[in-house]
DNA sequence: TATGAATGAGCCTTCATTCAT
DNA sequence: CATGAATGAAGGCTCATTCAT
């Protein structure tokens, strides 16, 4: 995973002496991208000031422009960085998987939650969707680099299920979205609505995912297969 | 309903001779809200200039501030006005419905598409989710006025199905989202990604809804119930 | 003359009540152009802040951008405005002139000094030459709209002298510059060096012009013509 | 002369094997001044970035500030270094000259063109005039070190002509400018307008100088002297 | 009420200058 | 000496908001 796993919200450079003008050319872009990710997700693109991003990364405004030629390019870099090359790994896992397709589906969904959904990277999708109108280019890029591969991976998983006789025949072009929709929904919920909603309206992600998988599998499983409980 | 029924994109010619140049004063706020809705949905809150909104409504920038004290208040008014009181009508329809629960579910989803999903009103949801971070109060309001009632309506529909023996027992707190998620997804897709995606990646809404309903019903129907074809 | 004759250095809006937010749409561009002319000439393009220009014109920074989309366009407008349509007038004067060519030449030079050289408009030439590297487009425009017409007018004057037998045959392509060069020199001197030079090094423009004309005419006059004293 | 005689545009290879990578420390300031001269002339003071100057001199930005405390001081140094002590040489040539004054004038002008006008050093004059408003002190310095001596040299040449009876009596204070003006004009033209003008508007320097000299001499020569052809 | 000229705070971006290495 | 990463003040430009008409 490109983002350091544990540095979610804290300021990155808090080790030892707080020396001004520290020279960390290698580390800077990463720190800036991380700060930008957090702030963009939190406040949106327009409402985030580059100065805030710089401050959160522990550098001055000018330094940011040393690494990214503009706020827009910073945004693009955030998107690119956060999603880069995650699918190779997943495709391989899928190829290696030898068990029941229902289990594979459930594993996939949980795995997505752990690696994307619950990490700050999940904010990226929300971000892209929110700002797509302003950055069609970024949206198209995201579609190509994330949605399309994800779509294909899920399609292959379902097709495997059908081919193995685990699942009954499915209308692939739409069935794929039966798995994607709950994830997108969860993510939008988490980033958009959850912070504004009362405790009673919160959603437990694990429960949510399990329930969606249960219901979908119940609809997809081949007739004489025994259902897969959680 | 706050939006005049026939005024999807053009200014309505409500009375016989609409007198091109007669400015109907009472209509002003409505025209401004409509213009604002369209532009906010299209470009987001920050990227929409009040001058554009005014121009699209056919008035001057100053006039806008005569009706709305600030851009933020305009935004809030757009959301408030656009989403009010749609559920009374739907609740009544639900109460009157006497057929099979599967049919009811399908009818609900299609009805949603026709009355919300395919109209500009659908943009509101996209808008609220995109700007929730900036307008928590509006998001909470939306949660209260739209999500909560919608949630309840769907819950009652599902409960009715279970009570009538149409559906097998369902984990209500999550099952509701099985219907909501595809709608939210469709709507975000339509407003965010679709405009940036190639023709091959487009989604046919009717096909999409039917497929989701099929699969979900297949998972929800009571064991010995005959399935509901499209 | 496009520039109001008497308002060279003073702030323009100093009549009666200093009411803020005065609405003077017609007057604004002129006031701004005048302020810009003065400041650009005085400090150069880069060293002049738009805010200063606005302040000198008695308006706020924002107002300037209401009339000129950018500092660069303001600069271009200054150049265009200051030189617009001066040559039609001069061409007509030339056509009407019926006297001796030597007198015509002398009249021309003095006339140039009175109408351009001694007015703030003269700063424009200095400005264009100084900033030509940065604004090739402006320089080309100036060449077309000012230098070329001026060149042609002088050429016709000289040709008239030769044709009438007032002057001996002249190498036109270069002789024209014999008149242009002293003007340009005087102007560069006035705007660049004069302010920095001791009193002993100052040049009296009238004396300078007369002396140049005397010497040049002495070289140009046809052999048997009696010389034209000052 | 401050500029190494052969280093007009390229880095000089003074010693036999110049050792591409051996950084001759003593040469640094010279290389920087040369780079700065070129860029300042080309783009003006404000539009030239110190980083560019450093890059062109093959050093880092920091190094530049090791030799010059500020951009302004760099500018002043460029002017100071480039123009110093050229007149001793010329004064000597003048003292040695024994021929006709008309020839001396023509020689002078051509000599100026070859040693200054056509070399990058000519850019200095353009530079000083363009930036005089920003650097009055530099302009005064230039006046003292270049204009004044040049002025005096020309005055002596003309006086010699008058004294020898080669020229008719001349109003010295202005006649001097009859020779200076064409040079300044040529130089401004070359550096400011020429790069922006169409081929038809270009000026051939040699032709220009000869024509100016011809005309001026025709006006200055004593009545019974035979004219000096090119 | 409606207008649109005017305002000015705010933001992105540049670049001369500094300084730890 | 040399480097180049880092700084931060400054300036162009935008746009929500005000207000005289």
Short mmCIF file of N, CA, C and O in Angstrom, two decimals, chain A residues 91-182:
data_model
loop_
_atom_site.label_atom_id
_atom_site.label_comp_id
_atom_site.label_asym_id
_atom_site.label_seq_id
_atom_site.Cartn_x
_atom_site.Cartn_y
_atom_site.Cartn_z
N UNK A 91 -5.65 -9.15 -8.41
CA UNK A 91 -5.85 -10.13 -9.47
C UNK A 91 -5.11 -11.42 -9.14
O UNK A 91 -5.64 -12.52 -9.36
N UNK A 92 -3.92 -11.26 -8.61
CA UNK A 92 -3.15 -12.45 -8.27
C UNK A 92 -3.85 -13.27 -7.17
O UNK A 92 -3.95 -14.49 -7.26
N UNK A 93 -4.34 -12.58 -6.18
CA UNK A 93 -5.05 -13.28 -5.12
C UNK A 93 -6.23 -14.06 -5.69
O UNK A 93 -6.50 -15.19 -5.31
N UNK A 94 -6.90 -13.42 -6.60
CA UNK A 94 -8.06 -14.07 -7.21
C UNK A 94 -7.65 -15.33 -7.97
O UNK A 94 -8.29 -16.38 -7.86
N UNK A 95 -6.55 -15.21 -8.70
CA UNK A 95 -6.10 -16.36 -9.47
C UNK A 95 -5.75 -17.53 -8.55
O UNK A 95 -6.00 -18.69 -8.88
N UNK A 96 -5.16 -17.19 -7.40
CA UNK A 96 -4.73 -18.25 -6.48
C UNK A 96 -5.88 -18.90 -5.72
O UNK A 96 -5.75 -19.98 -5.17
N UNK A 97 -6.99 -18.22 -5.64
CA UNK A 97 -8.09 -18.69 -4.80
C UNK A 97 -8.68 -19.97 -5.37
O UNK A 97 -8.96 -20.08 -6.55
N UNK A 98 -8.86 -20.94 -4.47
CA UNK A 98 -9.32 -22.23 -5.00
C UNK A 98 -10.62 -22.71 -4.38
O UNK A 98 -11.11 -23.77 -4.71
N UNK A 99 -11.17 -21.93 -3.49
CA UNK A 99 -12.36 -22.41 -2.78
C UNK A 99 -13.67 -22.09 -3.47
O UNK A 99 -13.73 -21.81 -4.67
N UNK A 100 -14.69 -22.11 -2.69
CA UNK A 100 -16.04 -21.86 -3.12
C UNK A 100 -16.21 -20.39 -3.54
O UNK A 100 -15.65 -19.48 -2.92
N UNK A 101 -16.97 -20.14 -4.58
CA UNK A 101 -17.15 -18.78 -5.09
C UNK A 101 -17.85 -17.87 -4.10
O UNK A 101 -17.60 -16.66 -4.04
N UNK A 102 -18.77 -18.45 -3.34
CA UNK A 102 -19.46 -17.63 -2.33
C UNK A 102 -18.46 -17.10 -1.32
O UNK A 102 -18.48 -15.92 -0.96
N UNK A 103 -17.57 -17.98 -0.92
CA UNK A 103 -16.52 -17.54 0.01
C UNK A 103 -15.64 -16.47 -0.62
O UNK A 103 -15.24 -15.51 0.03
N UNK A 104 -15.37 -16.68 -1.89
CA UNK A 104 -14.53 -15.71 -2.60
C UNK A 104 -15.19 -14.33 -2.60
O UNK A 104 -14.55 -13.32 -2.32
N UNK A 105 -16.47 -14.32 -2.88
CA UNK A 105 -17.20 -13.05 -2.89
C UNK A 105 -17.13 -12.39 -1.51
O UNK A 105 -16.81 -11.21 -1.38
N UNK A 106 -17.40 -13.19 -0.50
CA UNK A 106 -17.38 -12.62 0.84
C UNK A 106 -15.97 -12.13 1.20
O UNK A 106 -15.81 -11.02 1.72
N UNK A 107 -15.00 -12.93 0.83
CA UNK A 107 -13.63 -12.54 1.13
C UNK A 107 -13.27 -11.21 0.45
O UNK A 107 -12.66 -10.32 1.02
N UNK A 108 -13.69 -11.14 -0.78
CA UNK A 108 -13.44 -9.93 -1.57
C UNK A 108 -14.00 -8.70 -0.89
O UNK A 108 -13.33 -7.66 -0.78
N UNK A 109 -15.23 -8.77 -0.51
CA UNK A 109 -15.89 -7.61 0.07
C UNK A 109 -15.21 -7.21 1.39
O UNK A 109 -14.96 -6.02 1.62
N UNK A 110 -14.90 -8.18 2.20
CA UNK A 110 -14.24 -7.86 3.46
C UNK A 110 -12.84 -7.32 3.21
O UNK A 110 -12.38 -6.38 3.87
N UNK A 111 -12.20 -7.95 2.25
CA UNK A 111 -10.85 -7.51 1.93
C UNK A 111 -10.88 -6.06 1.44
O UNK A 111 -10.04 -5.24 1.81
N UNK A 112 -11.84 -5.75 0.61
CA UNK A 112 -11.98 -4.36 0.13
C UNK A 112 -12.15 -3.42 1.32
O UNK A 112 -11.54 -2.36 1.37
N UNK A 113 -12.96 -3.82 2.25
CA UNK A 113 -13.19 -2.93 3.39
C UNK A 113 -11.90 -2.68 4.17
O UNK A 113 -11.58 -1.54 4.52
N UNK A 114 -11.17 -3.77 4.36
CA UNK A 114 -9.96 -3.62 5.16
C UNK A 114 -8.86 -2.82 4.45
O UNK A 114 -8.12 -2.08 5.08
N UNK A 115 -8.78 -3.00 3.16
CA UNK A 115 -7.67 -2.37 2.45
C UNK A 115 -8.03 -1.00 1.86
O UNK A 115 -7.16 -0.19 1.60
N UNK A 116 -9.29 -0.81 1.62
CA UNK A 116 -9.70 0.48 1.04
C UNK A 116 -10.73 1.15 1.93
O UNK A 116 -10.52 2.23 2.47
N UNK A 117 -11.84 0.49 2.05
CA UNK A 117 -12.99 1.11 2.71
C UNK A 117 -12.67 1.77 4.03
O UNK A 117 -13.10 2.89 4.28
N UNK A 118 -11.90 1.11 4.88
CA UNK A 118 -11.65 1.68 6.20
C UNK A 118 -10.41 2.58 6.24
O UNK A 118 -10.13 3.19 7.25
N UNK A 119 -9.69 2.66 5.14
CA UNK A 119 -8.49 3.52 5.11
C UNK A 119 -8.85 4.88 4.52
O UNK A 119 -9.90 5.04 3.92
N UNK A 120 -7.95 5.81 4.71
CA UNK A 120 -8.23 7.13 4.11
C UNK A 120 -8.37 7.06 2.59
O UNK A 120 -8.99 7.93 1.98
N UNK A 121 -7.82 6.02 1.98
CA UNK A 121 -7.92 5.91 0.54
C UNK A 121 -9.38 5.89 0.08
O UNK A 121 -9.69 6.27 -1.04
N UNK A 122 -10.24 5.45 0.97
CA UNK A 122 -11.65 5.38 0.58
C UNK A 122 -12.20 6.77 0.30
O UNK A 122 -13.14 6.94 -0.46
N UNK A 123 -11.58 7.76 0.92
CA UNK A 123 -12.04 9.12 0.68
C UNK A 123 -11.86 9.56 -0.76
O UNK A 123 -12.56 10.44 -1.24
N UNK A 124 -10.89 8.91 -1.41
CA UNK A 124 -10.60 9.28 -2.79
C UNK A 124 -11.81 9.11 -3.70
O UNK A 124 -12.12 9.96 -4.54
N UNK A 125 -12.49 8.00 -3.54
CA UNK A 125 -13.65 7.76 -4.39
C UNK A 125 -14.70 8.83 -4.16
O UNK A 125 -15.26 9.38 -5.10
N UNK A 126 -14.93 9.10 -2.89
CA UNK A 126 -15.88 10.15 -2.57
C UNK A 126 -15.43 11.47 -3.22
O UNK A 126 -16.22 12.19 -3.84
N UNK A 127 -14.16 11.73 -3.09
CA UNK A 127 -13.60 12.96 -3.62
C UNK A 127 -13.80 13.04 -5.13
O UNK A 127 -14.27 14.04 -5.67
N UNK A 128 -13.43 11.96 -5.80
CA UNK A 128 -13.53 11.96 -7.27
C UNK A 128 -14.97 12.17 -7.69
O UNK A 128 -15.27 12.94 -8.60
N UNK A 129 -15.88 11.50 -7.02
CA UNK A 129 -17.28 11.65 -7.41
C UNK A 129 -17.77 13.06 -7.13
O UNK A 129 -18.52 13.64 -7.91
N UNK A 130 -17.34 13.62 -6.03
CA UNK A 130 -17.78 14.97 -5.69
C UNK A 130 -17.24 16.01 -6.66
O UNK A 130 -17.93 16.96 -7.00
N UNK A 131 -16.01 15.81 -7.10
CA UNK A 131 -15.37 16.83 -7.91
C UNK A 131 -15.34 16.47 -9.40
O UNK A 131 -14.71 17.18 -10.19
N UNK A 132 -16.00 15.38 -9.75
CA UNK A 132 -15.93 14.92 -11.14
C UNK A 132 -16.31 16.02 -12.13
O UNK A 132 -15.68 16.16 -13.19
N UNK A 133 -17.33 16.78 -11.79
CA UNK A 133 -17.78 17.83 -12.70
C UNK A 133 -16.69 18.84 -12.99
O UNK A 133 -16.56 19.33 -14.11
N UNK A 134 -15.84 19.09 -11.98
CA UNK A 134 -14.78 20.06 -12.13
C UNK A 134 -13.52 19.46 -12.78
O UNK A 134 -12.71 20.17 -13.31
N UNK A 135 -13.39 18.17 -12.65
CA UNK A 135 -12.19 17.50 -13.15
C UNK A 135 -12.56 16.27 -13.97
O UNK A 135 -12.26 15.15 -13.57
N UNK A 136 -13.17 16.49 -15.09
CA UNK A 136 -13.61 15.35 -15.90
C UNK A 136 -12.44 14.45 -16.24
O UNK A 136 -12.58 13.22 -16.29
N UNK A 137 -11.33 15.08 -16.43
CA UNK A 137 -10.12 14.33 -16.77
C UNK A 137 -9.77 13.35 -15.66
O UNK A 137 -9.43 12.18 -15.91
N UNK A 138 -9.87 13.82 -14.43
CA UNK A 138 -9.58 12.97 -13.28
C UNK A 138 -10.62 11.87 -13.16
O UNK A 138 -10.29 10.71 -12.86
N UNK A 139 -11.84 12.22 -13.40
CA UNK A 139 -12.90 11.22 -13.32
C UNK A 139 -12.67 10.13 -14.35
O UNK A 139 -12.80 8.94 -14.07
N UNK A 140 -12.32 10.56 -15.56
CA UNK A 140 -12.07 9.59 -16.61
C UNK A 140 -10.89 8.69 -16.23
O UNK A 140 -10.92 7.48 -16.42
N UNK A 141 -9.86 9.32 -15.72
CA UNK A 141 -8.68 8.59 -15.25
C UNK A 141 -9.08 7.56 -14.19
O UNK A 141 -8.66 6.40 -14.24
N UNK A 142 -9.90 7.99 -13.28
CA UNK A 142 -10.34 7.11 -12.20
C UNK A 142 -11.16 5.95 -12.74
O UNK A 142 -10.99 4.80 -12.32
N UNK A 143 -12.02 6.28 -13.67
CA UNK A 143 -12.83 5.25 -14.31
C UNK A 143 -11.93 4.18 -14.94
O UNK A 143 -12.13 2.99 -14.76
N UNK A 144 -10.91 4.66 -15.65
CA UNK A 144 -10.00 3.76 -16.35
C UNK A 144 -9.15 2.93 -15.40
O UNK A 144 -8.97 1.73 -15.59
N UNK A 145 -8.61 3.62 -14.40
CA UNK A 145 -7.59 2.99 -13.57
C UNK A 145 -8.17 2.25 -12.37
O UNK A 145 -7.50 1.40 -11.79
N UNK A 146 -9.37 2.61 -11.97
CA UNK A 146 -9.91 1.99 -10.77
C UNK A 146 -11.22 1.25 -11.06
O UNK A 146 -11.34 0.06 -10.80
N UNK A 147 -12.16 1.99 -11.59
CA UNK A 147 -13.47 1.39 -11.77
C UNK A 147 -13.43 0.23 -12.76
O UNK A 147 -13.88 -0.87 -12.48
N UNK A 148 -12.84 0.51 -13.90
CA UNK A 148 -12.75 -0.52 -14.94
C UNK A 148 -12.06 -1.79 -14.42
O UNK A 148 -12.63 -2.88 -14.51
N UNK A 149 -10.88 -1.69 -13.88
CA UNK A 149 -10.22 -2.90 -13.35
C UNK A 149 -11.04 -3.57 -12.24
O UNK A 149 -11.15 -4.81 -12.20
N UNK A 150 -11.61 -2.78 -11.37
CA UNK A 150 -12.42 -3.36 -10.30
C UNK A 150 -13.62 -4.09 -10.88
O UNK A 150 -13.95 -5.22 -10.48
N UNK A 151 -14.23 -3.44 -11.82
CA UNK A 151 -15.36 -4.02 -12.53
C UNK A 151 -14.97 -5.37 -13.14
O UNK A 151 -15.66 -6.39 -12.98
N UNK A 152 -13.83 -5.38 -13.80
CA UNK A 152 -13.39 -6.60 -14.47
C UNK A 152 -13.09 -7.71 -13.47
O UNK A 152 -13.42 -8.88 -13.71
N UNK A 153 -12.47 -7.33 -12.37
CA UNK A 153 -12.15 -8.33 -11.36
C UNK A 153 -13.42 -8.98 -10.83
O UNK A 153 -13.54 -10.21 -10.74
N UNK A 154 -14.37 -8.16 -10.51
CA UNK A 154 -15.64 -8.68 -9.99
C UNK A 154 -16.34 -9.54 -11.04
O UNK A 154 -16.87 -10.61 -10.74
N UNK A 155 -16.29 -9.07 -12.24
CA UNK A 155 -16.92 -9.85 -13.31
C UNK A 155 -16.28 -11.24 -13.41
O UNK A 155 -16.97 -12.26 -13.55
N UNK A 156 -14.98 -11.28 -13.31
CA UNK A 156 -14.30 -12.58 -13.41
C UNK A 156 -14.67 -13.47 -12.23
O UNK A 156 -14.84 -14.68 -12.37
N UNK A 157 -14.81 -12.85 -11.08
CA UNK A 157 -15.20 -13.63 -9.90
C UNK A 157 -16.59 -14.23 -10.08
O UNK A 157 -16.81 -15.43 -9.83
N UNK A 158 -17.50 -13.40 -10.56
CA UNK A 158 -18.86 -13.92 -10.76
C UNK A 158 -18.87 -14.98 -11.86
O UNK A 158 -19.52 -16.03 -11.73
N UNK A 159 -18.12 -14.69 -12.92
CA UNK A 159 -18.09 -15.64 -14.03
C UNK A 159 -17.54 -16.98 -13.57
O UNK A 159 -18.05 -18.04 -13.95
N UNK A 160 -16.52 -16.92 -12.74
CA UNK A 160 -15.95 -18.13 -12.16
C UNK A 160 -17.04 -18.90 -11.40
O UNK A 160 -17.18 -20.12 -11.54
N UNK A 161 -17.84 -18.17 -10.64
CA UNK A 161 -18.90 -18.83 -9.89
C UNK A 161 -19.91 -19.51 -10.80
O UNK A 161 -20.34 -20.64 -10.54
N UNK A 162 -20.26 -18.81 -11.84
CA UNK A 162 -21.22 -19.39 -12.78
C UNK A 162 -20.59 -20.59 -13.47
O UNK A 162 -21.20 -21.66 -13.58
N UNK A 163 -19.35 -20.42 -13.91
CA UNK A 163 -18.66 -21.50 -14.63
C UNK A 163 -18.51 -22.74 -13.76
O UNK A 163 -18.65 -23.87 -14.23
N UNK A 164 -18.22 -22.53 -12.50
CA UNK A 164 -18.05 -23.66 -11.58
C UNK A 164 -19.38 -24.25 -11.13
O UNK A 164 -19.42 -25.23 -10.40
N UNK A 165 -20.46 -23.62 -11.49
CA UNK A 165 -21.76 -24.09 -11.03
C UNK A 165 -22.09 -23.64 -9.63
O UNK A 165 -23.10 -24.04 -9.05
N UNK A 166 -21.26 -22.75 -9.06
CA UNK A 166 -21.57 -22.23 -7.73
C UNK A 166 -22.75 -21.27 -7.81
O UNK A 166 -23.60 -21.22 -6.91
N UNK A 167 -22.76 -20.49 -8.85
CA UNK A 167 -23.83 -19.50 -9.02
C UNK A 167 -24.72 -19.90 -10.19
O UNK A 167 -24.29 -20.56 -11.12
N UNK A 168 -25.94 -19.46 -10.10
CA UNK A 168 -26.82 -19.64 -11.26
C UNK A 168 -26.43 -18.60 -12.30
O UNK A 168 -25.71 -17.64 -12.02
N UNK A 169 -26.89 -18.77 -13.53
CA UNK A 169 -26.55 -17.80 -14.58
C UNK A 169 -26.95 -16.39 -14.16
O UNK A 169 -28.01 -16.19 -13.59
N UNK A 170 -26.05 -15.44 -14.45
CA UNK A 170 -26.31 -14.06 -14.03
C UNK A 170 -26.16 -13.10 -15.21
O UNK A 170 -25.33 -13.32 -16.09
N UNK A 171 -26.96 -12.05 -15.18
CA UNK A 171 -26.77 -11.00 -16.22
C UNK A 171 -25.56 -10.17 -15.84
O UNK A 171 -25.66 -9.21 -15.08
N UNK A 172 -24.43 -10.57 -16.40
CA UNK A 172 -23.17 -10.04 -15.92
C UNK A 172 -23.10 -8.51 -15.88
O UNK A 172 -22.62 -7.91 -14.92
N UNK A 173 -23.55 -7.88 -16.97
CA UNK A 173 -23.37 -6.42 -17.06
C UNK A 173 -23.98 -5.69 -15.87
O UNK A 173 -23.54 -4.62 -15.48
N UNK A 174 -25.02 -6.29 -15.27
CA UNK A 174 -25.65 -5.63 -14.13
C UNK A 174 -25.26 -6.26 -12.79
O UNK A 174 -25.20 -5.58 -11.76
N UNK A 175 -25.05 -7.57 -12.82
CA UNK A 175 -24.75 -8.27 -11.57
C UNK A 175 -23.50 -7.70 -10.91
O UNK A 175 -23.40 -7.62 -9.68
N UNK A 176 -22.56 -7.29 -11.73
CA UNK A 176 -21.34 -6.70 -11.19
C UNK A 176 -21.66 -5.54 -10.25
O UNK A 176 -21.08 -5.38 -9.18
N UNK A 177 -22.64 -4.74 -10.68
CA UNK A 177 -22.98 -3.57 -9.88
C UNK A 177 -23.66 -3.95 -8.57
O UNK A 177 -23.71 -3.15 -7.65
N UNK A 178 -24.20 -5.16 -8.50
CA UNK A 178 -24.82 -5.59 -7.25
C UNK A 178 -23.78 -5.67 -6.14
O UNK A 178 -24.09 -5.50 -4.96
N UNK A 179 -22.53 -5.90 -6.53
CA UNK A 179 -21.46 -5.91 -5.54
C UNK A 179 -20.83 -4.53 -5.38
O UNK A 179 -20.41 -4.14 -4.30
N UNK A 180 -20.75 -3.80 -6.48
CA UNK A 180 -20.12 -2.48 -6.43
C UNK A 180 -20.99 -1.49 -5.67
O UNK A 180 -20.49 -0.71 -4.84
N UNK A 181 -22.29 -1.52 -5.95
CA UNK A 181 -23.18 -0.52 -5.36
C UNK A 181 -23.09 -0.46 -3.84
O UNK A 181 -22.97 0.63 -3.27
N UNK A 182 -23.13 -1.59 -3.15
CA UNK A 182 -23.03 -1.49 -1.68
C UNK A 182 -21.71 -0.88 -1.21
O UNK A 182 -21.68 -0.15 -0.22
#
